[in-house]
Tab-separated table of C-alpha atoms in Angstrom:
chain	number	residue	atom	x	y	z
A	500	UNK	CA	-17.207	-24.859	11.281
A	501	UNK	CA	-17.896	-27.629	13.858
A	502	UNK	CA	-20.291	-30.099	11.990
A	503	UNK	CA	-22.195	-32.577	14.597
A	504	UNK	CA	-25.779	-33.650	14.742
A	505	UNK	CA	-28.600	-36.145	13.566
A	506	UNK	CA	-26.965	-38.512	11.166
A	507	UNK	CA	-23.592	-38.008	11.775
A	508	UNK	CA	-21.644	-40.140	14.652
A	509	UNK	CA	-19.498	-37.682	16.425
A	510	UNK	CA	-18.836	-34.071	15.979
A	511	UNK	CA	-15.493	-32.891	13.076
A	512	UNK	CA	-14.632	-29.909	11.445
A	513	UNK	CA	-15.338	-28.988	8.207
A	514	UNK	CA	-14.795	-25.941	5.815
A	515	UNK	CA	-18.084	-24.607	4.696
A	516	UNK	CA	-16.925	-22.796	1.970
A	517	UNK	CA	-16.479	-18.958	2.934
A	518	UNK	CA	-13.699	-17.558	4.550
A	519	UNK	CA	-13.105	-15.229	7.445
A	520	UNK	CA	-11.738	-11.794	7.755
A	521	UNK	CA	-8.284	-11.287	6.575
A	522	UNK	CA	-6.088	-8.709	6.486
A	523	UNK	CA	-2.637	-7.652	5.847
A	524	UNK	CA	-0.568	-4.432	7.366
A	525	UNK	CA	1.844	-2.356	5.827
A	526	UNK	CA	4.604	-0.965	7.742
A	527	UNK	CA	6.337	2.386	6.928
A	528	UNK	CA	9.807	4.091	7.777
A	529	UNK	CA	8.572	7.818	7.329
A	530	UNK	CA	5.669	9.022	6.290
A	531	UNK	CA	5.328	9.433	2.738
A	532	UNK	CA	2.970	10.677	-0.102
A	533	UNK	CA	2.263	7.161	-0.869
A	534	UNK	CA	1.120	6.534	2.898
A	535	UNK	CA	-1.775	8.753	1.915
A	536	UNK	CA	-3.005	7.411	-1.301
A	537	UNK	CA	-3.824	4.432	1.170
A	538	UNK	CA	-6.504	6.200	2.784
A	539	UNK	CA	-8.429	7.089	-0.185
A	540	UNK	CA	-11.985	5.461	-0.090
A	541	UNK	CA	-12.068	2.660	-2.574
A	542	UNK	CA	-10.308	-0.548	-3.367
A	543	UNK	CA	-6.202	-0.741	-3.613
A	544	UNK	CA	-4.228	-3.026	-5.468
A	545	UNK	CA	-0.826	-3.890	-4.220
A	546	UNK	CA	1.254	-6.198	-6.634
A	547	UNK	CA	4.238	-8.119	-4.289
A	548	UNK	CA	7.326	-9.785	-5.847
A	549	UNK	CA	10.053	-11.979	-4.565
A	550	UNK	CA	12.432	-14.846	-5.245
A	551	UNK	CA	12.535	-17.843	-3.533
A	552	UNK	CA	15.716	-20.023	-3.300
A	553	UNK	CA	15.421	-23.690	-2.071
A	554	UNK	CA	18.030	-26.230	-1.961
A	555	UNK	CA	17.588	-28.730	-4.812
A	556	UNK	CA	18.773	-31.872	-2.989
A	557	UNK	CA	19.322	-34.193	-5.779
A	558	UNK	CA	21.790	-31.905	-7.698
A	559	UNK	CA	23.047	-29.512	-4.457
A	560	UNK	CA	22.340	-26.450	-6.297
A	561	UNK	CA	20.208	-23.146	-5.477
A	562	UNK	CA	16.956	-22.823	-7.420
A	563	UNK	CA	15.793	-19.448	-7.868
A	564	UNK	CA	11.661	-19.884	-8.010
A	565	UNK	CA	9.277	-15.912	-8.732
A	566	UNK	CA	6.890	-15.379	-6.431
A	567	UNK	CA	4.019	-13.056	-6.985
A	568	UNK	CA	1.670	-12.090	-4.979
A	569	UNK	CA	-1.549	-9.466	-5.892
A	570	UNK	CA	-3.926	-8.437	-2.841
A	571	UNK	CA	-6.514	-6.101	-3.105
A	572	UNK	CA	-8.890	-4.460	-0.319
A	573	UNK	CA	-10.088	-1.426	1.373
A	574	UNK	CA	-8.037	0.492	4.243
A	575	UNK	CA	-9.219	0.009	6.920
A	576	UNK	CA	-7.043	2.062	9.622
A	577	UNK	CA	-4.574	4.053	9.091
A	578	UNK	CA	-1.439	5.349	12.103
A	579	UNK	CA	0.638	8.020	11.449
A	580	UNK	CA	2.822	6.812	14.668
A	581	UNK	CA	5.254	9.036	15.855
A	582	UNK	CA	7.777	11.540	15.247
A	583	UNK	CA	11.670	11.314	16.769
A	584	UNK	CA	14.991	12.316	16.047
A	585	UNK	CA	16.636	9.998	14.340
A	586	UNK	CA	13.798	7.197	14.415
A	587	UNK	CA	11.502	5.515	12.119
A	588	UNK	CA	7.556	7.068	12.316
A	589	UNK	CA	6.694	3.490	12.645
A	590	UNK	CA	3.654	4.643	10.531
A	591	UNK	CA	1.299	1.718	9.208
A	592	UNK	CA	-1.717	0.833	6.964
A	593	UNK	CA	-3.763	-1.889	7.403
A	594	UNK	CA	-6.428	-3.446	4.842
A	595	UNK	CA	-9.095	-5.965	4.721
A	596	UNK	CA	-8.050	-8.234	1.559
A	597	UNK	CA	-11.485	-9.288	-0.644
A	598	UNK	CA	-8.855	-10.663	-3.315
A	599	UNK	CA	-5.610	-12.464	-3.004
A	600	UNK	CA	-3.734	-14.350	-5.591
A	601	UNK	CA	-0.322	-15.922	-5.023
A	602	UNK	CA	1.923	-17.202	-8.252
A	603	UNK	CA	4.947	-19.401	-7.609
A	604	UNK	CA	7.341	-19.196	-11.212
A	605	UNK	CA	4.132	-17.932	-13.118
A	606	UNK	CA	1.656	-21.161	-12.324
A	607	UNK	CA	-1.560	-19.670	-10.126
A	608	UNK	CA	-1.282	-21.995	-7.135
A	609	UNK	CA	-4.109	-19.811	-5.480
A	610	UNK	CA	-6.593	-17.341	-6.271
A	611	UNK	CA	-9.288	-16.051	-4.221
A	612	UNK	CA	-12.205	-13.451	-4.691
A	613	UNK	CA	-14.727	-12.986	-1.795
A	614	UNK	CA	-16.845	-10.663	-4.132
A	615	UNK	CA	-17.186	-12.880	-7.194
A	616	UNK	CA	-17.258	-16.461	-5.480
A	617	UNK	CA	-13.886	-17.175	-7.056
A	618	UNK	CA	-11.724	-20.019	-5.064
A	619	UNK	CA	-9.038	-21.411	-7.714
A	620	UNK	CA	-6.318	-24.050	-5.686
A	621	UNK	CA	-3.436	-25.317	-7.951
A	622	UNK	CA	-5.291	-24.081	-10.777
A	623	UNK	CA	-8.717	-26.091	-10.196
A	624	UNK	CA	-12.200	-24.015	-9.984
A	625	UNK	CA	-13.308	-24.735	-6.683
A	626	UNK	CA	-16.405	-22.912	-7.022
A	627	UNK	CA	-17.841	-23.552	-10.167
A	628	UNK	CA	-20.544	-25.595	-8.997
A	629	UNK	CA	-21.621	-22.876	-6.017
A	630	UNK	CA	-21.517	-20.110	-8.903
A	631	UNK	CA	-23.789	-22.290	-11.220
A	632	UNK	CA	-26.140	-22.783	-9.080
A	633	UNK	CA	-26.167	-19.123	-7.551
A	634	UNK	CA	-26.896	-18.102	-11.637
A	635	UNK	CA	-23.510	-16.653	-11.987
């Protein structure tokens, strides 16, 4: 949010502590049974793994880092896209995301929850404060 007025010499932006919409798609191949359990009413959970490889410049070797990432959210449109021969349905899901957390070789580097006024960054309560003085 733009902060300017009384007190304040010159207009800057400034987080205010909430966060906008976000949401994340998921593309499909074909339509599948899974495809439908996405349009369920109700919150879904989807758990997302990977490795990362970087280039450790001091020694010149790969280092393979885990990456998790856990999103949860409510659908929020579903396509079934289309049907050709020997083509993809180009189906896709999309959901808003109330929770997000992202771990990088099992250390929580970020965790957010828009329904329980939970902002963690590298670990650190960010919201503690807010939730103490909301009573929670």
């Amino acid at each position: 949010e733009e902060v300017k007025g009384a007190g304040v010499f010159g207009s800057f932006e400034s987080s205010v502590g909430s966060f906008g919409s976000q949401k994340i798609t998921l593309n499909w191949h074909s339509i599948t049974d899974r495809m439908f359990d996405f349009l369920e009413l109700g919150a879904h959970r989807l758990d997302c793994r990977g490795a990362l490889q970087e280039h450790d410049r001091s020694s010149g070797r790969l280092i393979t880092r885990a990456l998790r990432i856990v999103v949860q959210g409510h659908t929020t449109s579903g396509e079934l896209g289309k049907l050709e021969k020997n083509a993809t349905t180009d189906s896709s899901t999309e959901m808003e995301i109330t929770y997000i957390k992202i771990e990088l070789d099992g250390k929580n580097i970020l965790e957010l929850d828009k329904l329980n006024y939970i902002y963690r960054v590298n670990g650190k309560d960010q919201l503690a404060d807010t939730r103490r003085a909301l009573g929670l």
